[in-house]
Tab-separated table of C-alpha atoms in Angstrom:
chain	number	residue	atom	x	y	z
A	699	MET	CA	-53.264	1.261	9.602
A	700	GLY	CA	-51.705	2.609	12.769
A	701	GLN	CA	-53.205	5.361	14.855
A	702	GLN	CA	-53.113	8.760	13.195
A	703	HIS	CA	-50.884	11.353	14.742
A	704	THR	CA	-50.243	14.929	13.684
A	705	PRO	CA	-47.032	16.517	14.973
A	706	SER	CA	-46.329	20.210	14.575
A	707	PRO	CA	-47.455	21.773	12.325
A	708	GLN	CA	-51.021	20.643	12.976
A	709	SER	CA	-54.049	21.104	10.822
A	710	HIS	CA	-56.157	23.894	12.177
A	711	VAL	CA	-59.253	25.887	11.432
A	712	GLY	CA	-58.710	29.502	10.412
A	713	GLU	CA	-60.564	32.562	11.546
A	714	GLU	CA	-63.183	32.149	8.851
A	715	GLY	CA	-63.676	28.501	9.740
A	716	SER	CA	-61.806	27.078	6.758
A	717	SER	CA	-59.320	24.314	7.431
A	718	SER	CA	-55.778	24.725	6.127
A	719	ASN	CA	-54.301	22.141	3.791
A	720	THR	CA	-51.420	21.235	6.039
A	721	PRO	CA	-51.042	17.428	5.696
A	722	ILE	CA	-52.283	15.204	8.493
A	723	TRP	CA	-49.678	12.490	8.958
A	724	GLY	CA	-51.194	9.028	8.740
A	725	THR	CA	-54.063	9.981	6.448
A	726	THR	CA	-54.483	9.019	2.814
A	727	ASP	CA	-54.138	11.764	0.254
A	728	PRO	CA	-57.476	11.992	-1.637
A	729	GLU	CA	-55.810	12.772	-4.965
A	730	THR	CA	-52.999	10.204	-5.061
A	731	GLY	CA	-54.306	7.572	-2.639
A	732	LEU	CA	-50.887	7.528	-0.925
A	733	LEU	CA	-50.202	7.726	2.808
A	734	TRP	CA	-48.903	11.017	4.219
A	735	ILE	CA	-45.803	10.419	6.363
A	736	CYS	CA	-43.177	12.504	8.151
A	737	PRO	CA	-39.906	11.676	9.957
A	738	ASP	CA	-39.806	11.353	13.747
A	739	ASN	CA	-36.066	11.160	14.491
A	740	GLU	CA	-35.207	7.574	13.546
A	741	TYR	CA	-38.864	6.587	13.194
A	742	PHE	CA	-41.886	7.669	11.178
A	743	VAL	CA	-45.342	9.058	11.741
A	744	PRO	CA	-47.381	6.946	11.393
A	745	ARG	CA	-45.123	4.163	12.649
A	746	ASP	CA	-46.791	0.797	12.053
A	747	PRO	CA	-47.843	1.005	8.372
A	748	VAL	CA	-44.480	2.459	7.341
A	749	MET	CA	-42.561	-0.225	9.231
A	750	ASP	CA	-44.787	-2.882	7.660
A	751	PHE	CA	-43.880	-1.516	4.219
A	752	ILE	CA	-40.136	-1.541	4.983
A	753	SER	CA	-40.328	-5.090	6.370
A	754	ASP	CA	-42.184	-6.337	3.304
A	755	GLN	CA	-39.741	-4.512	1.035
A	756	LEU	CA	-36.698	-6.130	2.650
A	757	PHE	CA	-38.364	-9.545	2.663
A	758	ARG	CA	-38.824	-9.209	-1.109
A	759	ASN	CA	-35.364	-7.888	-1.938
A	760	TYR	CA	-32.963	-9.641	0.443
A	761	ASN	CA	-31.681	-12.269	-2.010
A	762	GLU	CA	-27.945	-12.456	-1.248
A	763	ALA	CA	-25.837	-13.207	1.831
A	764	TRP	CA	-25.431	-9.591	2.927
A	765	THR	CA	-24.165	-9.483	6.523
A	766	SER	CA	-25.330	-5.921	7.254
A	767	TRP	CA	-27.322	-3.030	5.803
A	768	THR	CA	-24.167	-1.224	4.638
A	769	ALA	CA	-22.947	-4.409	2.940
A	770	ILE	CA	-25.852	-4.140	0.493
A	771	PRO	CA	-24.748	-2.340	-2.705
A	772	THR	CA	-25.527	1.383	-2.739
A	773	GLU	CA	-27.524	1.130	-5.941
A	774	ASN	CA	-29.817	-1.449	-4.326
A	775	ARG	CA	-30.430	0.699	-1.257
A	776	ASN	CA	-31.054	3.780	-3.400
A	777	ALA	CA	-33.542	1.912	-5.560
A	778	TRP	CA	-35.410	0.625	-2.493
A	779	PHE	CA	-35.610	4.115	-0.980
A	780	ASP	CA	-36.867	5.545	-4.279
A	781	GLU	CA	-39.624	2.928	-4.255
A	782	PHE	CA	-40.390	3.853	-0.639
A	783	MET	CA	-40.784	7.523	-1.587
A	784	ARG	CA	-42.973	6.731	-4.607
A	785	LYS	CA	-45.359	4.780	-2.384
A	786	HIS	CA	-45.799	7.558	0.210
A	787	MET	CA	-46.623	11.261	0.313
A	788	SER	CA	-44.255	13.641	2.106
A	789	LEU	CA	-43.059	17.216	2.135
A	790	PRO	CA	-39.986	17.908	-0.042
A	791	GLU	CA	-38.024	19.290	2.921
A	792	HIS	CA	-38.488	15.996	4.779
A	793	ARG	CA	-36.662	13.871	2.199
A	794	ALA	CA	-33.237	13.939	3.896
A	795	ALA	CA	-34.714	13.143	7.317
A	796	LEU	CA	-36.863	10.385	5.810
A	797	ARG	CA	-33.763	8.840	4.221
A	798	LYS	CA	-31.980	8.910	7.581
A	799	ALA	CA	-34.940	7.278	9.331
A	800	TYR	CA	-35.311	4.750	6.496
A	801	ASN	CA	-31.666	3.699	6.759
A	802	ALA	CA	-31.904	3.447	10.554
A	803	ARG	CA	-35.049	1.303	10.542
A	804	ALA	CA	-33.912	-0.927	7.664
A	805	ALA	CA	-30.515	-1.475	9.312
A	806	ARG	CA	-32.193	-2.297	12.633
A	807	TRP	CA	-34.629	-4.700	10.971
A	808	LEU	CA	-31.860	-6.576	9.165
A	809	SER	CA	-29.631	-6.645	12.249
A	810	GLN	CA	-32.410	-8.177	14.332
A	811	LYS	CA	-33.239	-10.747	11.675
A	812	LEU	CA	-29.608	-11.816	11.339
A	813	TYR	CA	-29.238	-11.962	15.131
A	814	ASN	CA	-32.281	-14.240	15.362
A	815	LEU	CA	-30.887	-16.377	12.558
A	816	ARG	CA	-27.498	-16.803	14.260
A	817	HIS	CA	-29.012	-17.722	17.613
A	818	GLY	CA	-31.760	-19.859	16.128
A	819	GLY	CA	-29.419	-22.085	14.150
A	820	ARG	CA	-29.284	-23.089	10.531
A	821	GLY	CA	-32.835	-24.403	10.661
A	822	ARG	CA	-34.337	-20.945	11.276
A	823	ARG	CA	-34.742	-19.664	7.716
A	824	ASP	CA	-38.392	-18.733	7.297
A	825	TRP	CA	-37.468	-15.470	5.530
A	826	LEU	CA	-34.594	-16.508	3.256
A	827	PRO	CA	-33.496	-19.541	1.196
A	828	GLN	CA	-31.419	-22.249	2.822
A	829	ASP	CA	-28.408	-21.720	0.536
A	830	THR	CA	-28.323	-18.010	1.463
A	831	ALA	CA	-28.518	-18.922	5.154
A	832	ASN	CA	-25.640	-21.364	4.715
A	833	GLN	CA	-23.527	-18.662	3.071
A	834	LEU	CA	-24.210	-16.350	6.014
A	835	PHE	CA	-23.174	-18.993	8.540
A	836	ASP	CA	-20.005	-19.680	6.558
A	837	ASN	CA	-19.190	-15.955	6.476
A	838	TRP	CA	-19.713	-15.599	10.211
A	839	ALA	CA	-17.568	-18.645	10.923
A	840	THR	CA	-14.621	-17.456	8.808
A	841	ASN	CA	-14.732	-13.678	9.376
A	842	GLU	CA	-12.145	-12.886	12.069
A	843	LYS	CA	-13.340	-9.297	12.509
A	844	PHE	CA	-16.882	-10.480	13.133
A	845	GLN	CA	-15.695	-13.096	15.608
A	846	GLU	CA	-13.713	-10.482	17.573
A	847	LYS	CA	-16.720	-8.137	17.675
A	848	SER	CA	-18.992	-10.978	18.766
A	849	VAL	CA	-16.691	-11.883	21.661
A	850	LYS	CA	-16.478	-8.230	22.713
A	851	ASN	CA	-20.271	-7.850	22.675
A	852	LYS	CA	-20.680	-10.978	24.773
A	853	GLN	CA	-18.222	-9.613	27.326
A	854	ASN	CA	-20.081	-6.293	27.438
A	855	ARG	CA	-23.421	-8.021	27.958
A	856	ALA	CA	-21.913	-10.111	30.750
A	857	LYS	CA	-20.918	-6.910	32.563
A	858	MET	CA	-24.458	-5.538	32.474
A	859	GLU	CA	-26.202	-5.806	35.813
A	860	GLY	CA	-29.686	-5.724	34.332
A	861	PRO	CA	-31.753	-4.734	31.305
A	862	SER	CA	-31.253	-1.285	29.797
A	863	TYR	CA	-34.827	-0.757	28.588
A	864	VAL	CA	-38.148	-2.327	29.563
A	865	GLY	CA	-40.401	-0.454	27.172
A	866	GLY	CA	-40.726	-3.367	24.788
A	867	SER	CA	-40.535	-2.734	21.056
A	868	ILE	CA	-42.191	0.683	21.440
A	869	PRO	CA	-39.692	3.545	21.017
A	870	MET	CA	-39.404	6.396	23.481
A	871	THR	CA	-41.214	8.821	21.164
A	872	GLU	CA	-44.228	6.530	21.059
A	873	TRP	CA	-44.255	6.183	24.858
A	874	LYS	CA	-44.271	9.961	25.181
A	875	ARG	CA	-47.234	10.209	22.863
A	876	LYS	CA	-49.136	7.490	24.702
A	877	LEU	CA	-48.501	9.097	28.084
A	878	ALA	CA	-49.494	12.525	26.761
A	879	GLU	CA	-52.812	11.047	25.653
A	880	THR	CA	-53.412	9.812	29.198
A	881	GLY	CA	-53.212	13.377	30.536
A	882	VAL	CA	-49.570	13.671	31.586
A	883	PRO	CA	-48.569	17.371	31.302
A	884	PRO	CA	-46.320	18.145	28.328
A	885	GLU	CA	-43.511	19.404	30.553
A	886	SER	CA	-43.501	16.097	32.480
A	887	VAL	CA	-44.068	13.579	29.713
A	888	GLY	CA	-40.322	13.002	29.091
A	889	TRP	CA	-39.598	12.094	32.698
A	890	ALA	CA	-42.761	9.959	32.865
A	891	ALA	CA	-41.625	8.035	29.780
A	892	PHE	CA	-38.199	7.455	31.354
A	893	GLU	CA	-39.829	6.102	34.533
A	894	ARG	CA	-42.051	3.779	32.498
A	895	THR	CA	-39.230	2.377	30.364
A	896	HIS	CA	-36.424	2.225	32.967
A	897	SER	CA	-38.172	0.959	36.095
A	898	ARG	CA	-40.419	-1.981	36.956
A	899	GLN	CA	-42.829	-3.029	39.637
A	900	SER	CA	-41.184	-4.395	42.766
A	901	GLU	CA	-42.295	-7.840	43.855
A	902	GLY	CA	-44.784	-7.650	46.709
A	903	SER	CA	-44.878	-3.845	46.601
A	904	ASP	CA	-46.654	-1.042	44.790
A	905	GLU	CA	-43.400	0.847	44.353
A	906	ARG	CA	-41.236	0.694	41.260
A	907	GLU	CA	-37.504	0.009	41.237
A	908	TRP	CA	-34.925	1.162	38.715
A	909	ILE	CA	-33.732	-1.555	36.349
A	910	ASN	CA	-29.996	-0.824	36.820
A	911	SER	CA	-27.596	1.428	38.680
A	912	ARG	CA	-27.233	3.877	35.814
A	913	ALA	CA	-30.974	4.547	35.685
A	914	HIS	CA	-30.926	4.945	39.470
A	915	THR	CA	-28.080	7.485	39.249
A	916	VAL	CA	-29.852	9.487	36.542
A	917	ALA	CA	-33.013	9.551	38.673
A	918	GLU	CA	-31.103	10.823	41.696
A	919	ASN	CA	-29.382	13.508	39.626
A	920	TYR	CA	-32.664	14.596	38.070
A	921	THR	CA	-34.386	14.834	41.456
A	922	LYS	CA	-31.530	16.917	42.843
A	923	LEU	CA	-31.478	19.276	39.852
A	924	SER	CA	-35.265	19.674	39.983
A	925	GLN	CA	-35.128	20.622	43.645
A	926	GLU	CA	-32.400	23.179	42.957
A	927	ARG	CA	-34.423	24.672	40.121
A	928	ASP	CA	-37.591	24.891	42.219
A	929	SER	CA	-35.611	26.567	44.999
A	930	GLN	CA	-34.240	29.094	42.514
A	931	ARG	CA	-37.742	29.843	41.268
A	932	GLU	CA	-38.912	30.558	44.811
A	933	THR	CA	-35.964	32.871	45.433
A	934	ASP	CA	-36.185	34.737	42.124
A	935	PRO	CA	-39.389	34.051	40.146
A	936	SER	CA	-38.160	36.227	37.256
A	937	SER	CA	-34.960	34.249	36.728
A	938	SER	CA	-34.509	32.070	33.683
A	939	VAL	CA	-34.469	28.391	34.659
A	940	CYS	CA	-34.075	25.144	32.751
A	941	ASP	CA	-37.070	23.155	31.584
A	942	ASN	CA	-37.536	19.481	32.470
A	943	ASP	CA	-35.936	18.157	29.286
A	944	SER	CA	-32.820	20.274	29.802
A	945	LEU	CA	-32.586	19.089	33.390
A	946	PHE	CA	-32.847	15.464	32.331
A	947	ILE	CA	-30.098	15.892	29.733
A	948	GLN	CA	-27.834	17.258	32.463
A	949	ALA	CA	-28.799	14.446	34.829
A	950	ALA	CA	-28.040	11.801	32.185
A	951	GLY	CA	-24.609	13.214	31.377
A	952	GLY	CA	-25.441	15.113	28.197
A	953	PHE	CA	-25.298	14.005	24.573
A	954	ASP	CA	-23.054	11.214	23.353
A	955	LYS	CA	-21.141	11.352	20.077
A	956	LYS	CA	-24.200	10.102	18.178
A	957	GLY	CA	-26.407	12.847	19.565
A	958	ARG	CA	-28.269	10.567	21.976
A	959	VAL	CA	-29.049	10.875	25.650
A	960	PHE	CA	-29.337	7.881	27.967
A	961	GLY	CA	-33.022	7.268	28.582
A	962	TYR	CA	-34.138	9.428	25.662
A	963	GLY	CA	-32.410	7.618	22.810
A	964	ALA	CA	-32.615	9.197	19.377
A	965	ALA	CA	-35.577	11.313	20.520
A	966	ALA	CA	-33.080	13.628	22.233
A	967	SER	CA	-31.723	14.804	18.888
A	968	ARG	CA	-34.578	17.275	18.583
A	969	LEU	CA	-33.470	18.849	21.883
A	970	LYS	CA	-29.838	19.248	20.829
A	971	PRO	CA	-28.982	22.883	20.033
A	972	THR	CA	-28.207	23.505	16.386
A	973	LYS	CA	-27.299	26.477	14.247
A	974	ARG	CA	-30.588	26.157	12.423
A	975	SER	CA	-33.837	27.470	13.769
A	976	SER	CA	-35.789	24.976	15.864
A	977	SER	CA	-39.128	26.713	15.365
A	978	GLY	CA	-40.308	23.877	13.169
A	979	ILE	CA	-42.089	23.932	9.846
A	980	GLU	CA	-44.583	26.708	9.326
A	981	ASP	CA	-48.087	26.068	8.135
A	982	VAL	CA	-48.304	25.585	4.419
A	983	SER	CA	-50.790	27.615	2.408
A	984	ALA	CA	-53.278	26.042	0.044
A	985	ASP	CA	-51.347	27.258	-3.011
A	986	GLU	CA	-48.048	25.962	-1.648
A	987	MET	CA	-49.628	22.616	-0.804
A	988	LYS	CA	-51.071	22.422	-4.295
A	989	LYS	CA	-47.649	23.177	-5.771
A	990	MET	CA	-46.018	20.534	-3.565
A	991	LYS	CA	-48.590	17.949	-4.606
A	992	ALA	CA	-48.077	18.888	-8.241
A	993	LEU	CA	-44.301	18.655	-7.791
A	994	THR	CA	-44.605	15.268	-6.095
A	995	ALA	CA	-46.899	14.026	-8.843
A	996	GLN	CA	-44.515	15.396	-11.483
A	997	MET	CA	-41.542	13.695	-9.857
A	998	THR	CA	-43.487	10.449	-9.648
A	999	GLN	CA	-44.448	10.702	-13.317
A	1000	GLU	CA	-40.862	11.522	-14.247
A	1001	GLN	CA	-39.588	8.507	-12.350
A	1002	GLU	CA	-42.205	6.312	-13.998
A	1003	ARG	CA	-41.281	7.758	-17.401
A	1004	MET	CA	-37.603	7.014	-16.779
A	1005	LEU	CA	-38.477	3.487	-15.736
A	1006	GLU	CA	-40.538	3.079	-18.920
A	1007	GLU	CA	-37.656	4.394	-21.028
A	1008	GLN	CA	-35.276	2.021	-19.309
A	1009	GLU	CA	-37.663	-0.838	-20.013
A	1010	LYS	CA	-37.950	0.241	-23.668
A	1011	MET	CA	-34.172	0.390	-23.975
A	1012	ARG	CA	-33.921	-3.030	-22.399
A	1013	GLN	CA	-36.484	-4.417	-24.863
A	1014	MET	CA	-34.670	-2.744	-27.770
A	1015	MET	CA	-31.394	-4.274	-26.651
A	1016	ILE	CA	-33.072	-7.665	-26.421
A	1017	GLN	CA	-34.540	-7.240	-29.919
A	1018	GLU	CA	-31.211	-6.105	-31.333
A	1019	ARG	CA	-29.475	-9.048	-29.731
A	1020	GLU	CA	-32.086	-11.420	-31.158
A	1021	MET	CA	-31.757	-9.827	-34.613
A	1022	MET	CA	-27.981	-10.054	-34.408
A	1023	GLU	CA	-28.175	-13.681	-33.346
A	1024	GLU	CA	-30.608	-14.383	-36.199
A	1025	ARG	CA	-28.358	-12.572	-38.701
A	1026	MET	CA	-25.304	-14.446	-37.454
A	1027	ALA	CA	-27.211	-17.717	-37.724
A	1028	LYS	CA	-28.136	-16.950	-41.345
A	1029	GLU	CA	-24.570	-15.961	-42.173
A	1030	ARG	CA	-23.356	-19.145	-40.537
A	1031	GLU	CA	-25.801	-21.161	-42.639
A	1032	MET	CA	-24.668	-19.358	-45.807
A	1033	MET	CA	-21.017	-19.985	-44.911
A	1034	GLU	CA	-21.717	-23.646	-44.240
A	1035	GLU	CA	-23.580	-23.908	-47.564
A	1036	ARG	CA	-20.700	-22.183	-49.381
A	1037	MET	CA	-18.219	-24.546	-47.728
A	1038	ARG	CA	-20.351	-27.505	-48.666
A	1039	ARG	CA	-20.461	-26.414	-52.307
A	1040	MET	CA	-16.740	-25.759	-52.343
A	1041	GLN	CA	-16.116	-29.217	-50.952
A	1042	GLU	CA	-18.391	-30.763	-53.573
A	1043	GLU	CA	-16.625	-28.842	-56.342
A	1044	MET	CA	-13.257	-29.891	-54.990
A	1045	MET	CA	-14.379	-33.503	-54.860
A	1046	ARG	CA	-15.648	-33.271	-58.454
A	1047	GLN	CA	-12.397	-31.752	-59.678
A	1048	MET	CA	-10.397	-34.366	-57.818
A	1049	GLN	CA	-12.467	-37.126	-59.411
A	1050	ILE	CA	-11.892	-35.642	-62.885
A	1051	GLN	CA	-8.147	-35.377	-62.340
A	1052	LEU	CA	-7.997	-38.849	-60.882
A	1053	LYS	CA	-9.864	-40.265	-63.870
A	1054	SER	CA	-7.563	-38.414	-66.257
A	1055	LEU	CA	-4.472	-39.779	-64.536
A	1056	MET	CA	-5.882	-43.266	-64.632
A	1057	ASN	CA	-6.515	-42.981	-68.391
A	1058	LYS	CA	-2.990	-41.736	-69.085
A	1059	GLY	CA	-1.502	-44.490	-67.000
A	1060	SER	CA	-3.371	-47.241	-68.886
A	1061	GLY	CA	-2.279	-46.083	-72.489
A	1062	SER	CA	-3.495	-48.138	-75.694
A	1063	ALA	CA	-5.301	-51.410	-75.591
A	1064	PRO	CA	-3.246	-54.656	-75.029
A	1065	GLY	CA	-1.457	-56.154	-78.296
A	1066	ASP	CA	-1.137	-52.891	-80.168
A	1067	ASP	CA	2.664	-52.731	-79.656
A	1068	ASP	CA	3.215	-56.162	-81.341
A	1069	HIS	CA	1.416	-55.048	-84.467
A	1070	VAL	CA	3.496	-51.911	-84.667
A	1071	GLY	CA	6.751	-53.942	-84.498
A	1072	ASP	CA	5.604	-56.304	-87.204
A	1073	ASP	CA	4.944	-53.411	-89.542
A	1074	ASP	CA	8.482	-52.149	-89.001
A	1075	ASP	CA	9.893	-55.565	-89.803
A	1076	ASP	CA	7.913	-55.672	-93.032
A	1077	HIS	CA	9.323	-52.356	-94.151
A	1078	ASN	CA	12.872	-53.445	-93.423
A	1079	ALA	CA	12.591	-56.839	-95.220
A	1080	PRO	CA	14.583	-57.283	-98.489
A	1081	VAL	CA	12.589	-57.002	-101.725
């Protein structure tokens, strides 16, 4: 299991020394044995065990030539998410955010797998059957829209002067956490994470260089804005000034249409102003936590009960179909027997009629007519 991490709200010890029952993300619930999780933008806390579950789930269920996450039927995706929720513990108010993160991670996983498959050739099929892989290659080869998008993406990559991220597979939120654990002040951890993931060590020097011109421009803008803010603080200490995250958002050009900021990725969504309060989730009392656990357990039992009822209905339908097939087979046998008897009776009647006709056609025995004529002659003879 991945390293435990508790975002706000955190478990704490009260004035009387008793610990609150606020869940600790990444720990196993003692009553259900399930892992407590929470959303972290487009990721989860904890990250690794949840991603392992999603990967295993998609490995088990990807059984058709779906070319993207949205191409998978809605009922399939809903069923997989329901299974995901049954296997983890979470707060009810996190469900919508968990669904968003689940869709994002599952879509990313499938996209990466299909990308590796396309660039690895038809022989790279360690996670799906060969016939499914062949269907995918045929779809890609004949889909004009996909071909146009592929050409456009290649052209865009050719225009790039360098990599856009050198943080590896670790998302920005995880880099922030790691750097915070090393002692980087909270107000500086965002900028430190940007430096770590958008610059690299220069050859033959201890200095770091930005990976592309855009990162270099953002760094220059951020430095300039920081200097202006510090100067304003010196002039008027009581004035309201921007924090480091707000300065970085300005330096990077603000939010894009998907709510992301260059260098911050999806982690910037928590910094975007909304109409809702951003104070976070308040600590949950012991009674409320008990109610939530009971509600979760009740929902799990209800889902299991529905699944059992569906299975019973399926078995009943199978039994009814078998009984109907058996009844139809018996009726067919009875019909065949009735037809056989009718045919036998018809054959018997035909034989009787045929025999009767043969008897009528043959008449009296041979020579009888001569004797009858002789008798007539005797009666007509003169006395």
